[in-house]
Structures are given as structure tokens and as C-alpha cells.
Amino acid sequence: MKLGRRSVLGLALLGSMERVMANAPAAAAPRAPLLDQELAAIAANPACELASLSVLAIRQGKVSYHKQFGQRVLAGGDTPANEHTLYRVASVSKLITTLGAMLLVEQGKLALDTDVSDYLGFILRNPHFPERPITLRSLLTHTSSLSDDAGYSWPASIALKTLLVPGAKRYGEGRVWSRRAPPGDYFEYCNLAWGVLGTMMERVTGERFDRLMKRLVLDPLGMQGGYNPAEFTPEQLANLAALYRKRTTDTEIWNAAGSWIAQVDDYRKGPPAAPPDMEAYAIGTNATPFSPTGGLRASAADLAKVMLMLMNDGGHAGRPFLKSATLQRMFTRQWTYDGSNGDTSGGLYNRWGMGNQQFPDKSGSGMQLVEDGGFAGVGHLGDAYGLMSVFVADLERKNGMIVLIGGVSSDPAAYQGRYSAMPRFEEQILSALHRRAILGADSERL
């Protein structure tokens, strides 16, 4: 889930461009065939093919384009990706988890600047800076001083306390803590922080994380999927995209001319099992098996419901979901890179809110989203197991773009972007969506 070099992703289309186009449903936008062709060409590019691609654009608060390309499963018959295909959306999950946390803030069960020890049931302190408490705000802004160096997911039977507290059974050398700076002072992207967050959410509600998120967020917004495929319906499992790379899982060797290798969510041989050791699980001790950091399965249409809610000032289907003031707090910038106050992962991170990345439309910033500029937004990126995802929204103008890629054939780090820290194919996809589905410049030559 860590978005540093984004070298773990893979995207590929099987067969010719003609087959890709045959699998795609009818377009919704005017002159959309031009955009269809442009996206199909990007996905079929031999430099880095995409296993499947689902994209959606919102223009002035309405869906203007929604299309899929490729196969959700690359063996065992014709299984084209469709508008309801679920993807494991990687770190875009953090944004959705944050919505659940902010709902609990509204309910008074969590507070942004309270010591999280009060919620966890044990003292959580970086032993190198014991005088500085860790807060929900610091977890949501990647400034908690927690580190992923020792990992960020463990079986349900292992309590996080045994990994986080000095002297505890699994603490070891204490690599879960950074020595660089005290909490609140330094940005270091950290998946473990979301495991701690999910565990806190369980503790204050008494509900298992996956089921809590279904009750708090997914069901009220009418979203399918969830954080635990073992509880999906047969219909949901049948429309779940497996994630692929042309890279071995053990030696991590890329072979663009080789076979696609399924990484996760390939359930052709049987339905998914429950997370390991669930029979021994005590709610509120370790939410990492449900991956609050990256384990949400959702479709582009599901994520569009989230994006439209954010654009509609917290309202969904004529009812309030989150308060306007809550969203304002969530998207108020909390961290800006000043040259020394954080790790940008090669320019990928420059500005951050609470649970959301912020993308200035500034040439040379490293995070210009579209070619020639013109789109500033907030949201999140994701990459894991071959999946690459983008959720970006200009909330003021009510324009947005969602991209879900089901696998890549080549190392994305070798296919670098021209004006951002993203791979070139993501730049191309976002620029095409922006130009044709948001600006409406559909008469340009390909």
C-alpha cells in the first residue's frame, strides 16, 4: 500500500484493441468514442499493458463518462470488466476509512486532538519522544512517528499492543517507531497508522472493523463490496477483479513478455476464507486483518457515490451523511512540504489534509495531475498487488476523476511520468479524462 516508488503495480489488456473495444459498454458522454479509443490505446500500449481498466469522470456534479476495458479475470473464459466490477482499491481505502473515523468524531466517540491511548486501552508513545502524545490528527496526517519498517499487518490473534509497547512480547528492536522527529513534526507515509486507527474505531464502538465500516459508510452510501471478501455475496465475488502483474511474487522479477500472475482476489478455485486466526480474535485488539489501510473492494461507481457526497457538502440522496463543518476540517491542509519536514517519496507527497492527499495545480510541483495543468484537487492514490488507483476531486467546481487499474505488465517505476511522480500511463489516462470528459474537448485529433 505504500505509495513510495509505486513499483508494485501492473496493468494489462489481453488481446487486441478490437477485443478491448468489444468488451466495453456504451459510453455516456458526447463524442465519447474518441475518448474510448484514446483510453484503449493507453491500456494496450506494449510499454506497459493494463490487465483491466475502469474509469469514471464527473463534470459539474454529474457523471459524464464511465467505461471499462479488459478482463476482470484473465483465465477461465470471457469475463469483461463492467460498471459494477469490484477492485481492491489499495490506499484509496484510507480516504474511506477516514470518513468512518470522522463520523465517530461527529458522534463524540473520537476526538482529533485527544491522546489515542485513551481509546486503545494502553499507553501508546514513541519511546524516543515519550513526552509527545499521539493523536487521531497525527495518525490521519502521517505525522504520528509510527513506521512501516516492521510491517503493518498481522494475524488476528496478535494484539497490536504486543508490537507497539516497549518490552512487549513482539516489540523486538522497536522498528515500529521512527527516531527522526516527535509526533506532529514530520510527515512519513505510514500504513500502520491506519491499522491503529481501525483498532481504535473497534474499541470505541465494540464492532469489528469490516462490519462497522459497512454500517457507518458503505450501506448509507449504497456502496457494494467492503473490507472482507469472505462475507461477500456470490454475486459480488463473481464480479470481483483479480489483480495481476507480470512479476514473480517471490523474486520480484518483471517479465513483460511472460504470463500474468494473479496476486490477490483470484477465487476461481473456491471462495475466500476468513482472515487468519479469526476464531481467536478479540474486537479492539488488532484491526489489520481487514486492512483499513488498503483492503476495501469497491467499484468506480461506488467511489463516485463518495465523490458526489463530498461535492454535495456532505449530503447523499437528499439526506446529510457528514456535516459540512466536518468536511471542512477534513480537507483543511494540515501539512505542506517545506524542504525538510517530511519524506515526499520522490516527489509524490507535497500536501496533506486529514486522510487525504492534496494536489496543487502547479507546474514543477511534482503533483500536477493533468498535462498543461488546469485541475487542482484533493483525494488519494493507491497501489498494491498490481492495482493502481486514483481518486481526485475539485470539490469547488464539482469535477472529478476515478481510475482503477487491475494490473500492469511492466514495472511502473521504469515508465515514469513527464510532469508528476506518477507513471506515464496514469498521466495519460487523467489527461484524457480531463480533456474530453470534463473540459469537453472531444474534437481533438488522437
PDB file of C-alpha atoms in Angstrom, residues 100-233:
ATOM      1  CA  GLY A 100     -15.814   6.404   9.174  1.00  0.00           C
ATOM      2  CA  ALA A 101     -13.450   7.959  11.689  1.00  0.00           C
ATOM      3  CA  MET A 102     -14.890  11.433  11.093  1.00  0.00           C
ATOM      4  CA  LEU A 103     -18.413  10.102  11.622  1.00  0.00           C
ATOM      5  CA  LEU A 104     -17.248   8.833  15.013  1.00  0.00           C
ATOM      6  CA  VAL A 105     -15.789  12.278  15.709  1.00  0.00           C
ATOM      7  CA  GLU A 106     -19.208  13.765  14.957  1.00  0.00           C
ATOM      8  CA  GLN A 107     -20.766  11.264  17.355  1.00  0.00           C
ATOM      9  CA  GLY A 108     -18.332  12.232  20.112  1.00  0.00           C
ATOM     10  CA  LYS A 109     -16.719   8.788  20.254  1.00  0.00           C
ATOM     11  CA  LEU A 110     -13.377  10.074  18.968  1.00  0.00           C
ATOM     12  CA  ALA A 111     -11.686  13.475  19.150  1.00  0.00           C
ATOM     13  CA  LEU A 112      -8.989  14.756  16.830  1.00  0.00           C
ATOM     14  CA  ASP A 113      -6.552  16.025  19.453  1.00  0.00           C
ATOM     15  CA  THR A 114      -7.037  13.589  22.324  1.00  0.00           C
ATOM     16  CA  ASP A 115      -4.253  11.151  23.233  1.00  0.00           C
ATOM     17  CA  VAL A 116      -5.167   7.949  21.384  1.00  0.00           C
ATOM     18  CA  SER A 117      -4.069   5.957  24.433  1.00  0.00           C
ATOM     19  CA  ASP A 118      -7.459   6.894  25.890  1.00  0.00           C
ATOM     20  CA  TYR A 119      -9.145   4.900  23.115  1.00  0.00           C
ATOM     21  CA  LEU A 120      -6.742   1.986  22.744  1.00  0.00           C
ATOM     22  CA  GLY A 121      -6.704   0.859  26.374  1.00  0.00           C
ATOM     23  CA  PHE A 122      -2.899   1.048  26.634  1.00  0.00           C
ATOM     24  CA  ILE A 123      -0.280   3.802  26.556  1.00  0.00           C
ATOM     25  CA  LEU A 124       0.885   4.497  23.007  1.00  0.00           C
ATOM     26  CA  ARG A 125       4.066   6.577  22.967  1.00  0.00           C
ATOM     27  CA  ASN A 126       7.089   6.776  20.740  1.00  0.00           C
ATOM     28  CA  PRO A 127       9.812   5.806  23.257  1.00  0.00           C
ATOM     29  CA  HIS A 128      12.222   8.235  21.577  1.00  0.00           C
ATOM     30  CA  PHE A 129       9.815  11.136  22.251  1.00  0.00           C
ATOM     31  CA  PRO A 130       7.725   9.978  25.234  1.00  0.00           C
ATOM     32  CA  GLU A 131       6.612  13.492  26.192  1.00  0.00           C
ATOM     33  CA  ARG A 132       4.577  13.959  22.977  1.00  0.00           C
ATOM     34  CA  PRO A 133       1.160  12.242  22.798  1.00  0.00           C
ATOM     35  CA  ILE A 134      -0.095  10.678  19.561  1.00  0.00           C
ATOM     36  CA  THR A 135      -3.461  11.936  18.387  1.00  0.00           C
ATOM     37  CA  LEU A 136      -6.044  10.993  15.791  1.00  0.00           C
ATOM     38  CA  ARG A 137      -4.985  14.079  13.856  1.00  0.00           C
ATOM     39  CA  SER A 138      -1.380  12.883  13.704  1.00  0.00           C
ATOM     40  CA  LEU A 139      -2.499   9.412  12.554  1.00  0.00           C
ATOM     41  CA  LEU A 140      -4.627  10.914   9.772  1.00  0.00           C
ATOM     42  CA  THR A 141      -1.826  13.199   8.587  1.00  0.00           C
ATOM     43  CA  HIS A 142       1.019  10.644   8.607  1.00  0.00           C
ATOM     44  CA  THR A 143       2.843  12.604  11.294  1.00  0.00           C
ATOM     45  CA  SER A 144       2.373  10.120  14.157  1.00  0.00           C
ATOM     46  CA  SER A 145       6.044   8.952  14.067  1.00  0.00           C
ATOM     47  CA  LEU A 146       4.878   5.369  13.534  1.00  0.00           C
ATOM     48  CA  SER A 147       6.838   3.485  10.871  1.00  0.00           C
ATOM     49  CA  ASP A 148       6.139   0.620   8.462  1.00  0.00           C
ATOM     50  CA  ASP A 149       9.658  -0.776   8.861  1.00  0.00           C
ATOM     51  CA  ALA A 150       8.426  -3.750  10.914  1.00  0.00           C
ATOM     52  CA  GLY A 151       5.328  -4.314   8.766  1.00  0.00           C
ATOM     53  CA  TYR A 152       1.732  -3.206   9.081  1.00  0.00           C
ATOM     54  CA  SER A 153      -0.477  -6.302   9.065  1.00  0.00           C
ATOM     55  CA  TRP A 154      -0.585  -9.329  11.372  1.00  0.00           C
ATOM     56  CA  PRO A 155      -2.937 -12.266  12.040  1.00  0.00           C
ATOM     57  CA  ALA A 156      -5.978 -11.583  14.192  1.00  0.00           C
ATOM     58  CA  SER A 157      -4.540 -13.479  17.167  1.00  0.00           C
ATOM     59  CA  ILE A 158      -1.675 -10.962  17.537  1.00  0.00           C
ATOM     60  CA  ALA A 159      -2.620  -7.902  19.559  1.00  0.00           C
ATOM     61  CA  LEU A 160      -1.091  -4.646  18.278  1.00  0.00           C
ATOM     62  CA  LYS A 161      -0.149  -3.795  21.849  1.00  0.00           C
ATOM     63  CA  THR A 162       2.469  -6.560  21.783  1.00  0.00           C
ATOM     64  CA  LEU A 163       4.161  -4.865  18.805  1.00  0.00           C
ATOM     65  CA  LEU A 164       3.866  -1.230  19.812  1.00  0.00           C
ATOM     66  CA  VAL A 165       4.769  -1.114  23.505  1.00  0.00           C
ATOM     67  CA  PRO A 166       8.464  -1.265  24.505  1.00  0.00           C
ATOM     68  CA  GLY A 167       9.257  -4.511  26.295  1.00  0.00           C
ATOM     69  CA  ALA A 168       6.161  -6.286  24.995  1.00  0.00           C
ATOM     70  CA  LYS A 169       6.328  -9.766  23.519  1.00  0.00           C
ATOM     71  CA  ARG A 170       6.777  -8.817  19.839  1.00  0.00           C
ATOM     72  CA  TYR A 171       8.320  -5.374  20.208  1.00  0.00           C
ATOM     73  CA  GLY A 172      11.782  -6.552  19.134  1.00  0.00           C
ATOM     74  CA  GLU A 173      14.040  -3.686  18.101  1.00  0.00           C
ATOM     75  CA  GLY A 174      11.162  -1.228  18.070  1.00  0.00           C
ATOM     76  CA  ARG A 175      11.194  -0.655  14.330  1.00  0.00           C
ATOM     77  CA  VAL A 176       7.537   0.394  14.510  1.00  0.00           C
ATOM     78  CA  TRP A 177       8.819   3.786  15.718  1.00  0.00           C
ATOM     79  CA  SER A 178      10.750   6.469  13.884  1.00  0.00           C
ATOM     80  CA  ARG A 179      13.653   8.234  15.595  1.00  0.00           C
ATOM     81  CA  ARG A 180      13.535  11.187  13.205  1.00  0.00           C
ATOM     82  CA  ALA A 181      11.116  13.585  14.916  1.00  0.00           C
ATOM     83  CA  PRO A 182       8.379  13.670  17.571  1.00  0.00           C
ATOM     84  CA  PRO A 183       4.717  13.134  16.652  1.00  0.00           C
ATOM     85  CA  GLY A 184       3.223  16.023  14.728  1.00  0.00           C
ATOM     86  CA  ASP A 185       6.517  17.331  13.338  1.00  0.00           C
ATOM     87  CA  TYR A 186       7.432  15.148  10.366  1.00  0.00           C
ATOM     88  CA  PHE A 187       5.490  13.518   7.500  1.00  0.00           C
ATOM     89  CA  GLU A 188       6.243   9.849   6.862  1.00  0.00           C
ATOM     90  CA  TYR A 189       3.626   7.895   4.917  1.00  0.00           C
ATOM     91  CA  CYS A 190       2.567   5.090   7.229  1.00  0.00           C
ATOM     92  CA  ASN A 191       0.137   2.230   6.641  1.00  0.00           C
ATOM     93  CA  LEU A 192       0.473   1.057  10.244  1.00  0.00           C
ATOM     94  CA  ALA A 193      -1.195   4.259  11.418  1.00  0.00           C
ATOM     95  CA  TRP A 194      -4.405   3.114   9.747  1.00  0.00           C
ATOM     96  CA  GLY A 195      -4.200  -0.265  11.471  1.00  0.00           C
ATOM     97  CA  VAL A 196      -4.024   1.617  14.773  1.00  0.00           C
ATOM     98  CA  LEU A 197      -6.920   3.807  13.644  1.00  0.00           C
ATOM     99  CA  GLY A 198      -9.091   0.810  12.752  1.00  0.00           C
ATOM    100  CA  THR A 199      -8.319  -0.774  16.115  1.00  0.00           C
ATOM    101  CA  MET A 200      -9.336   2.448  17.885  1.00  0.00           C
ATOM    102  CA  MET A 201     -12.593   2.501  15.944  1.00  0.00           C
ATOM    103  CA  GLU A 202     -13.322  -1.049  17.081  1.00  0.00           C
ATOM    104  CA  ARG A 203     -12.550  -0.211  20.712  1.00  0.00           C
ATOM    105  CA  VAL A 204     -14.900   2.769  20.905  1.00  0.00           C
ATOM    106  CA  THR A 205     -17.789   1.024  19.119  1.00  0.00           C
ATOM    107  CA  GLY A 206     -17.409  -2.637  20.111  1.00  0.00           C
ATOM    108  CA  GLU A 207     -17.822  -3.617  16.435  1.00  0.00           C
ATOM    109  CA  ARG A 208     -15.452  -5.486  14.155  1.00  0.00           C
ATOM    110  CA  PHE A 209     -13.886  -3.067  11.675  1.00  0.00           C
ATOM    111  CA  ASP A 210     -15.241  -4.556   8.438  1.00  0.00           C
ATOM    112  CA  ARG A 211     -18.801  -4.682   9.788  1.00  0.00           C
ATOM    113  CA  LEU A 212     -18.500  -1.266  11.398  1.00  0.00           C
ATOM    114  CA  MET A 213     -17.486   0.306   8.082  1.00  0.00           C
ATOM    115  CA  LYS A 214     -20.373  -1.416   6.349  1.00  0.00           C
ATOM    116  CA  ARG A 215     -22.813   0.058   8.873  1.00  0.00           C
ATOM    117  CA  LEU A 216     -21.238   3.518   9.084  1.00  0.00           C
ATOM    118  CA  VAL A 217     -20.249   4.225   5.491  1.00  0.00           C
ATOM    119  CA  LEU A 218     -20.908   1.594   2.838  1.00  0.00           C
ATOM    120  CA  ASP A 219     -24.590   0.853   3.428  1.00  0.00           C
ATOM    121  CA  PRO A 220     -25.640   4.503   3.955  1.00  0.00           C
ATOM    122  CA  LEU A 221     -23.921   5.481   0.687  1.00  0.00           C
ATOM    123  CA  GLY A 222     -25.290   2.471  -1.197  1.00  0.00           C
ATOM    124  CA  MET A 223     -21.851   1.018  -1.864  1.00  0.00           C
ATOM    125  CA  GLN A 224     -21.230  -2.636  -2.677  1.00  0.00           C
ATOM    126  CA  GLY A 225     -18.194  -4.656  -1.582  1.00  0.00           C
ATOM    127  CA  GLY A 226     -16.378  -3.980   1.661  1.00  0.00           C
ATOM    128  CA  TYR A 227     -13.208  -4.770   3.586  1.00  0.00           C
ATOM    129  CA  ASN A 228     -13.733  -8.533   3.954  1.00  0.00           C
ATOM    130  CA  PRO A 229     -14.441 -10.599   0.800  1.00  0.00           C
ATOM    131  CA  ALA A 230     -15.171 -13.644   2.967  1.00  0.00           C
ATOM    132  CA  GLU A 231     -18.550 -12.003   3.688  1.00  0.00           C
ATOM    133  CA  PHE A 232     -19.373 -11.018   0.098  1.00  0.00           C
ATOM    134  CA  THR A 233     -22.412 -12.390  -1.686  1.00  0.00           C
TER     135      THR A 233
END
